[in-house]
Short mmCIF file of C-alpha atoms in Angstrom, two decimals:
data_model
loop_
_atom_site.label_atom_id
_atom_site.label_comp_id
_atom_site.label_asym_id
_atom_site.label_seq_id
_atom_site.Cartn_x
_atom_site.Cartn_y
_atom_site.Cartn_z
CA MET A 1 3.06 18.89 7.23
CA ASN A 2 -0.68 18.53 6.78
CA LEU A 3 -1.79 15.29 5.10
CA PHE A 4 -4.03 17.05 2.63
CA GLN A 5 -1.35 19.42 1.55
CA LYS A 6 -0.11 16.18 0.04
CA PHE A 7 -3.38 15.10 -1.47
CA ASN A 8 -4.44 18.54 -2.63
CA SER A 9 -1.09 18.74 -4.34
CA LEU A 10 -1.92 15.65 -6.34
CA SER A 11 -3.68 18.01 -8.72
CA LEU A 12 -1.65 21.16 -8.13
CA LYS A 13 1.83 22.19 -9.16
CA SER A 14 4.36 22.57 -6.37
CA ASN A 15 6.73 25.49 -6.16
CA LEU A 16 9.81 23.30 -6.15
CA VAL A 17 10.75 19.71 -6.93
CA SER A 18 13.69 18.73 -4.78
CA LYS A 19 16.03 15.76 -4.62
CA PRO A 20 15.36 13.51 -1.62
CA ASP A 21 18.52 14.39 0.32
CA GLY A 22 17.87 18.13 0.37
CA ALA A 23 14.10 17.80 0.71
CA TYR A 24 14.22 15.48 3.69
CA ASP A 25 16.85 17.65 5.37
CA LEU A 26 14.23 20.42 5.33
CA TRP A 27 11.37 18.11 6.31
CA ALA A 28 13.21 16.26 9.10
CA ALA A 29 12.32 18.52 12.05
CA ASP A 30 8.58 18.14 11.42
CA TYR A 31 8.45 14.68 9.87
CA ASP A 32 7.38 12.84 13.02
CA SER A 33 4.71 15.44 13.84
CA GLN A 34 2.04 14.30 11.38
CA PRO A 35 -0.71 12.63 13.44
CA ASP A 36 -3.29 12.76 10.64
CA ASN A 37 -1.02 11.61 7.82
CA MET A 38 -2.86 8.73 6.18
CA MET A 39 0.17 7.52 4.24
CA LEU A 40 2.27 7.13 7.38
CA ALA A 41 -0.64 5.42 9.16
CA TRP A 42 -1.22 3.00 6.29
CA ASP A 43 2.50 2.35 5.91
CA GLU A 44 2.62 1.48 9.61
CA ASP A 45 -0.27 -0.94 9.11
CA ILE A 46 1.25 -2.66 6.08
CA PHE A 47 4.72 -2.87 7.63
CA SER A 48 3.27 -4.35 10.83
CA ARG A 49 1.28 -6.95 8.91
CA LEU A 50 4.36 -8.02 6.98
CA ILE A 51 6.77 -8.29 9.91
CA ASN A 52 4.15 -10.21 11.90
CA THR A 53 4.89 -13.12 9.56
CA MET A 54 8.66 -12.93 10.18
CA ASP A 55 11.07 -13.95 12.93
CA LEU A 56 13.30 -10.96 13.70
CA HIS A 57 14.95 -12.46 16.80
CA ASN A 58 18.75 -12.16 16.70
CA LYS A 59 18.70 -10.91 13.10
CA ILE A 60 20.98 -8.24 11.61
CA ILE A 61 18.73 -5.77 9.80
CA ALA A 62 19.54 -3.03 7.30
CA ASP A 63 16.94 -0.26 7.17
CA ILE A 64 17.51 1.50 3.85
CA GLY A 65 15.83 4.88 3.77
CA CYS A 66 15.45 4.64 7.54
CA GLY A 67 14.57 8.32 7.92
CA THR A 68 13.78 9.18 11.53
CA GLY A 69 13.51 5.52 12.54
CA ARG A 70 9.70 5.48 12.49
CA HIS A 71 9.53 1.70 12.68
CA TRP A 72 12.48 1.07 14.99
CA LYS A 73 10.58 0.80 18.28
CA LYS A 74 8.38 -1.89 16.76
CA ILE A 75 11.43 -3.67 15.33
CA TYR A 76 13.37 -3.55 18.60
CA GLU A 77 10.41 -5.13 20.41
CA ARG A 78 11.12 -8.24 18.34
CA GLU A 79 14.70 -8.47 19.65
CA PRO A 80 16.89 -8.30 16.55
CA LYS A 81 20.63 -8.56 17.05
CA LYS A 82 21.18 -5.20 15.38
CA ILE A 83 19.49 -2.56 13.22
CA ILE A 84 21.69 -0.43 10.98
CA GLY A 85 20.16 2.62 9.34
CA PHE A 86 21.02 4.07 5.93
CA ASP A 87 19.64 7.31 4.51
CA VAL A 88 20.56 10.06 2.04
CA SER A 89 19.36 12.76 4.46
CA GLU A 90 21.69 13.77 7.26
CA GLY A 91 18.81 15.73 8.78
CA MET A 92 16.65 12.62 9.10
CA LEU A 93 19.56 10.63 10.53
CA SER A 94 20.11 13.36 13.10
CA ILE A 95 16.51 12.98 14.33
CA LEU A 96 16.93 9.19 14.45
CA LYS A 97 20.08 9.62 16.58
CA GLN A 98 18.14 11.77 19.04
CA LYS A 99 15.58 8.98 19.42
CA PHE A 100 18.07 6.10 19.43
CA PRO A 101 21.43 7.52 20.63
CA GLU A 102 23.28 4.18 20.47
CA SER A 103 22.18 3.42 16.92
CA GLU A 104 24.52 2.78 14.00
CA THR A 105 23.68 4.86 10.96
CA HIS A 106 25.31 5.60 7.62
CA HIS A 107 24.84 8.56 5.30
CA LEU A 108 24.22 7.21 1.80
CA ILE A 109 25.77 8.89 -1.22
CA ASN A 110 24.12 8.08 -4.57
CA ASP A 111 22.21 5.21 -2.92
CA GLU A 112 25.38 3.09 -3.05
CA LEU A 113 26.30 0.28 -0.65
CA LYS A 114 29.69 -0.58 -2.13
CA GLU A 115 31.45 -0.81 1.23
CA LEU A 116 29.09 -3.47 2.57
CA GLU A 117 30.17 -7.09 2.37
CA ASN A 118 28.30 -9.74 0.42
CA GLN A 119 25.68 -11.66 2.41
CA SER A 120 26.14 -9.58 5.57
CA TYR A 121 22.48 -8.90 6.50
CA ASP A 122 19.65 -11.23 7.48
CA MET A 123 16.93 -8.76 6.54
CA ILE A 124 16.52 -5.53 4.61
CA PHE A 125 13.67 -3.13 5.24
CA SER A 126 12.97 -0.18 2.96
CA THR A 127 9.79 1.78 3.60
CA LEU A 128 8.49 4.73 1.55
CA THR A 129 11.84 4.93 -0.24
CA ILE A 130 12.27 2.99 -3.47
CA ALA A 131 10.33 5.50 -5.62
CA HIS A 132 12.99 8.06 -4.70
CA ILE A 133 15.65 5.83 -6.28
CA LYS A 134 16.09 6.37 -10.01
CA ASN A 135 17.63 2.98 -10.77
CA ALA A 136 15.49 0.49 -8.87
CA GLU A 137 17.10 -2.46 -10.65
CA LYS A 138 20.58 -1.45 -9.48
CA ALA A 139 19.28 -0.91 -5.95
CA LEU A 140 17.62 -4.32 -5.76
CA HIS A 141 20.74 -5.99 -7.11
CA GLU A 142 22.76 -4.34 -4.33
CA TRP A 143 20.22 -5.33 -1.70
CA SER A 144 20.27 -8.91 -2.92
CA ARG A 145 24.07 -8.90 -2.87
CA ILE A 146 24.30 -7.92 0.81
CA LEU A 147 21.43 -10.22 1.83
CA LYS A 148 22.32 -13.57 3.36
CA SER A 149 21.10 -16.84 1.96
CA GLY A 150 17.53 -17.30 3.18
CA GLY A 151 17.30 -13.59 3.96
CA GLU A 152 14.17 -11.47 3.60
CA ILE A 153 13.31 -8.03 2.22
CA ILE A 154 10.34 -5.79 2.95
CA ILE A 155 9.57 -2.88 0.63
CA THR A 156 6.71 -0.41 1.02
CA ASP A 157 6.02 2.76 -0.92
CA TYR A 158 3.54 4.98 -2.68
CA HIS A 159 1.78 2.91 -5.31
CA PRO A 160 3.11 3.58 -8.82
CA THR A 161 -0.46 3.96 -10.06
CA ALA A 162 -0.90 6.96 -7.77
CA LEU A 163 2.44 8.45 -8.78
CA ALA A 164 1.66 7.97 -12.48
CA LYS A 165 -1.67 9.74 -11.91
CA GLY A 166 0.17 12.78 -10.60
CA GLY A 167 0.58 11.97 -6.92
CA ARG A 168 3.43 13.74 -5.15
CA ARG A 169 5.02 13.75 -1.72
CA THR A 170 4.89 17.38 -0.67
CA PHE A 171 5.35 19.48 2.43
CA ASN A 172 5.30 23.17 3.28
CA TYR A 173 8.53 24.88 4.23
CA HIS A 174 8.61 28.59 5.03
CA GLY A 175 5.57 29.25 2.87
CA LYS A 176 6.73 27.17 -0.08
CA LYS A 177 5.34 23.83 -1.14
CA ILE A 178 8.15 21.39 -1.85
CA ALA A 179 7.69 18.12 -3.72
CA VAL A 180 10.18 15.32 -3.26
CA LYS A 181 11.43 13.78 -6.51
CA ASN A 182 9.85 10.41 -7.35
CA TYR A 183 10.29 7.82 -10.09
CA VAL A 184 7.53 5.48 -11.21
CA HIS A 185 8.55 1.83 -10.86
CA SER A 186 5.62 -0.39 -11.76
CA ILE A 187 4.76 -3.36 -9.56
CA GLU A 188 5.31 -5.62 -12.57
CA LYS A 189 8.78 -4.17 -13.04
CA LEU A 190 9.74 -4.68 -9.40
CA LYS A 191 8.42 -8.23 -9.38
CA GLY A 192 10.30 -8.89 -12.62
CA ILE A 193 13.57 -7.69 -11.09
CA ALA A 194 12.87 -9.88 -8.07
CA ARG A 195 12.41 -12.91 -10.32
CA GLN A 196 15.71 -12.18 -12.08
CA LEU A 197 17.40 -12.16 -8.67
CA ASP A 198 15.64 -15.38 -7.65
CA LEU A 199 13.78 -13.53 -4.90
CA GLU A 200 10.45 -15.14 -4.10
CA VAL A 201 7.40 -12.97 -3.48
CA ILE A 202 6.05 -14.21 -0.13
CA HIS A 203 3.38 -11.58 0.44
CA PHE A 204 2.04 -8.61 -1.50
CA ILE A 205 -0.36 -6.03 -0.06
CA GLU A 206 -1.84 -2.96 -1.70
CA LYS A 207 -4.35 -0.47 -0.37
CA SER A 208 -6.63 1.80 -2.36
CA ILE A 209 -8.51 4.91 -1.36
CA ASP A 210 -11.74 3.52 0.10
CA GLU A 211 -14.23 4.28 2.89
CA SER A 212 -11.55 3.68 5.54
CA ALA A 213 -9.70 6.70 4.13
CA ARG A 214 -12.70 9.01 4.32
CA PRO A 215 -12.11 10.20 7.94
CA PHE A 216 -8.63 11.44 7.05
CA TYR A 217 -10.10 13.60 4.30
CA GLU A 218 -13.01 14.79 6.42
CA LYS A 219 -10.62 16.12 9.07
CA GLN A 220 -9.03 18.33 6.43
CA SER A 221 -12.24 19.36 4.64
CA ALA A 222 -10.93 17.60 1.53
CA LEU A 223 -13.76 15.29 0.54
CA HIS A 224 -13.51 16.57 -3.04
CA VAL A 225 -10.01 15.07 -3.17
CA TYR A 226 -11.31 11.85 -1.66
CA GLU A 227 -14.00 11.56 -4.34
CA SER A 228 -11.55 12.18 -7.19
CA TRP A 229 -9.07 9.60 -5.88
CA LYS A 230 -11.49 6.99 -4.57
CA GLY A 231 -10.55 3.53 -5.84
CA THR A 232 -6.97 4.51 -6.70
CA PRO A 233 -4.25 2.20 -5.34
CA ILE A 234 -2.21 4.45 -3.07
CA ILE A 235 0.34 2.31 -1.18
CA TYR A 236 1.78 -1.19 -1.37
CA GLY A 237 4.03 -3.56 0.52
CA ILE A 238 5.98 -6.56 -0.71
CA HIS A 239 7.83 -9.28 1.21
CA LEU A 240 10.63 -11.03 -0.69
CA LYS A 241 12.78 -14.00 0.30
CA LYS A 242 16.16 -15.14 -0.98
CA PRO A 243 16.65 -18.88 -1.48
CA ASP A 244 18.20 -20.69 1.45
CA VAL A 245 21.28 -22.26 -0.11
CA VAL A 246 22.71 -25.14 1.88
CA LYS A 247 26.51 -25.23 1.73
#
């Protein structure tokens, strides 16, 4: 997929809006072959900045919406005890398995984690995923349930301001442009849910379309898109922490 198929589609209708499971099954084979994809590059930057403040050594980590395991090499370098991947797309999990044959992965149905025990994970990572989940409140409640006391959560995704403005995740498949279904969850809403769950916001990062984005657009002859979206928040990351309850 070409990055500016995405950004050009911010103002164009796609041929098909698809649920995440089916869409990412189609996208999986090419997902890791996007060297000029600004969103993946900026997600990598935000995720790296957030985990640089955390101690992953000997931790059990759930990666929800793990996809092809884009961040796993970086995570493994920090010596966690275990990473367990969860995704709605069997196609994406298949690619992850090719890259990390010994990995433990689970195919999610309806974004549910019912079989997981309470307080069984030290950390939960979910990158470029939560806007695909219709009921973000239910998801965060589940994540908090399986998170150990003192555990931490990292969430990154397309900024709701961009999605509300018409931004879409799209890719080309056999001549058709496919948009993956998104839901707009405002930052205020997500922070409010976190407060209800007694999850503390440790760090919050957001990036807007600015001069650092210009080279991505220039490569695709899409400066008109750059000008129309300049100043728009496009991606965010949030680091949450559960209280450390002493028994």
